[in-house]
């Protein structure tokens, strides 16, 4: 009888003198962020250096906490663990850290200065440790509570070193990016291993610890790079330059196989990808295919686009989440949507994608429509008319195929892709840099609502005369007409603000940069009698609730209904007004 591979496990291997890798593995899709969309599983890589002193690098997130700690205890006496290094800090990883610290009471936690800020939000800080003048200049030290258990924290600065003995003198480099401003890379000269955190990884789960079959990883590596680093190329280039000084023989990333056999090639790929024009033309190709016919047409259109030098993001809407579709549309300068006709209508997934387009995509984006049908082709006509009525321009004449597309139709699809690429370039030259001030309130609401997907937000409301606010990331668009959204609110949070009929509130969508200040401010609980908004730039919305003027955008909302879901409430609210405050800003995303 064939043995079944467990859904999750921890694979342990020796990768260098006194050095183990513990790969927390899942063959399933770990999360629903776009970076996991290839659905090839992933590994959360942790590393254990056992020299005269011992150091654990990057314990995994809370979905692996139990099995990881059980496996770690088989290889390390936890009470003699000296250091725990966090290459970047997120709340998912903190859950494992909180479970580990009581088992390793003498371990000191190491992280960068920005990472320590996140830790301070998760632990109650006590008095700082006594320290010498040299220690004052070299590092920040502190003691923190983990329940009844305290632990020590040391802040790692760029260029710091830590000697574990037996030649393992670790070299630290800070490599901040907008996505991970607290990122650290670590080099161990005793093994030639460079611990690269979010660089040089891939979301792939298999039995191979190293990259023996690296040619098979090319697409996964490029996809990982595009999802994590495409929008932060200058910072990635700066990180690569910092790491050039280390004669690394192995890259040890946070995810996927360790890099040994293709180290030079992958490093060259990263340099090449960083030099690519970040303003390259990109098109989202959205489709579903009931019998494969629409899929054939999609492939032909993609070939025409790519031959014309346009980057194509292929999205089968049957498998993609609404969040993935919205994020792809936001990245691309145009879109092409294809659909079969089922019982006279587009499939539900295409209807969802069309709703996202009509509610959040600017009508200045170029559009295209195609599809196949059996006895009637109403779906293609419906999509075309909806887009034209909304004000979109089409980059090619709509293509229809009855049953299986003929070679002539597939050739026409390729030509349509090339034609779309030419129209896209013309539209780019002719497009005005920003919208005029005559945009309607509906436009402003749609633009603000489009920033909700995956974002960090602050809910602000009034309780009597007291202004209240709390941080959330559990927000999703729920309806298009009228525009509405849902929030998942913990009952231990300020749920009482939103569980009243017609309760008004403002959803403030945070931006990168200044948004991090607001994030830290609203992470801590509000003390009795405290004016939480003192010192913050605010305005008063028409519904009477505070607007945070340093936010990226805001939405004025009113509660319509809510549902009791165990330890949370699911709240549905309609959006009455909204505005993007910083059109050039970048939405702040939840880390990790």
PDB file of N, CA, C and O in Angstrom, residues 214 262 352 357 403 410 413 419 425 464 587:
ATOM      1  N   UNK A 214      17.986  22.605 -10.520  1.00  0.00           N
ATOM      2  CA  UNK A 214      17.688  24.039 -10.502  1.00  0.00           C
ATOM      3  C   UNK A 214      17.011  24.542 -11.770  1.00  0.00           C
ATOM      4  O   UNK A 214      16.273  25.532 -11.733  1.00  0.00           O
ATOM      5  N   UNK A 262      23.332  26.394  -8.358  1.00  0.00           N
ATOM      6  CA  UNK A 262      23.033  27.480  -9.315  1.00  0.00           C
ATOM      7  C   UNK A 262      23.258  28.847  -8.684  1.00  0.00           C
ATOM      8  O   UNK A 262      22.602  29.820  -9.047  1.00  0.00           O
ATOM      9  N   UNK A 352     -17.467  37.663 -11.401  1.00  0.00           N
ATOM     10  CA  UNK A 352     -16.733  38.275 -10.283  1.00  0.00           C
ATOM     11  C   UNK A 352     -15.595  39.152 -10.796  1.00  0.00           C
ATOM     12  O   UNK A 352     -15.409  40.287 -10.347  1.00  0.00           O
ATOM     13  N   UNK A 357     -13.346  44.646 -12.150  1.00  0.00           N
ATOM     14  CA  UNK A 357     -12.910  45.599 -13.179  1.00  0.00           C
ATOM     15  C   UNK A 357     -13.773  46.849 -13.153  1.00  0.00           C
ATOM     16  O   UNK A 357     -13.272  47.977 -13.126  1.00  0.00           O
ATOM     17  N   UNK A 403     -17.562  26.661 -30.786  1.00  0.00           N
ATOM     18  CA  UNK A 403     -16.929  25.402 -30.415  1.00  0.00           C
ATOM     19  C   UNK A 403     -15.409  25.577 -30.413  1.00  0.00           C
ATOM     20  O   UNK A 403     -14.904  26.578 -29.937  1.00  0.00           O
ATOM     21  N   UNK A 410      -7.253  31.125 -34.269  1.00  0.00           N
ATOM     22  CA  UNK A 410      -6.088  31.217 -33.387  1.00  0.00           C
ATOM     23  C   UNK A 410      -5.049  32.179 -33.957  1.00  0.00           C
ATOM     24  O   UNK A 410      -4.391  32.912 -33.208  1.00  0.00           O
ATOM     25  N   UNK A 413      -6.225  35.497 -33.134  1.00  0.00           N
ATOM     26  CA  UNK A 413      -5.973  35.807 -31.724  1.00  0.00           C
ATOM     27  C   UNK A 413      -4.540  36.297 -31.523  1.00  0.00           C
ATOM     28  O   UNK A 413      -4.302  37.264 -30.773  1.00  0.00           O
ATOM     29  N   UNK A 419      -1.790  43.555 -31.949  1.00  0.00           N
ATOM     30  CA  UNK A 419      -2.533  44.806 -32.125  1.00  0.00           C
ATOM     31  C   UNK A 419      -2.786  45.477 -30.778  1.00  0.00           C
ATOM     32  O   UNK A 419      -2.684  46.712 -30.649  1.00  0.00           O
ATOM     33  N   UNK A 425       0.803  50.899 -26.294  1.00  0.00           N
ATOM     34  CA  UNK A 425       1.886  51.882 -26.359  1.00  0.00           C
ATOM     35  C   UNK A 425       1.364  53.250 -26.783  1.00  0.00           C
ATOM     36  O   UNK A 425       1.800  54.283 -26.263  1.00  0.00           O
ATOM     37  N   UNK A 464     -20.069  57.848  22.165  1.00  0.00           N
ATOM     38  CA  UNK A 464     -20.473  59.057  22.873  1.00  0.00           C
ATOM     39  C   UNK A 464     -19.706  60.237  22.290  1.00  0.00           C
ATOM     40  O   UNK A 464     -19.767  60.513  21.096  1.00  0.00           O
ATOM     41  N   UNK A 587      -0.022  51.339  -0.891  1.00  0.00           N
ATOM     42  CA  UNK A 587      -0.822  50.776   0.187  1.00  0.00           C
ATOM     43  C   UNK A 587       0.046  49.998   1.166  1.00  0.00           C
ATOM     44  O   UNK A 587       0.878  49.189   0.764  1.00  0.00           O
TER      45      UNK A 587
END
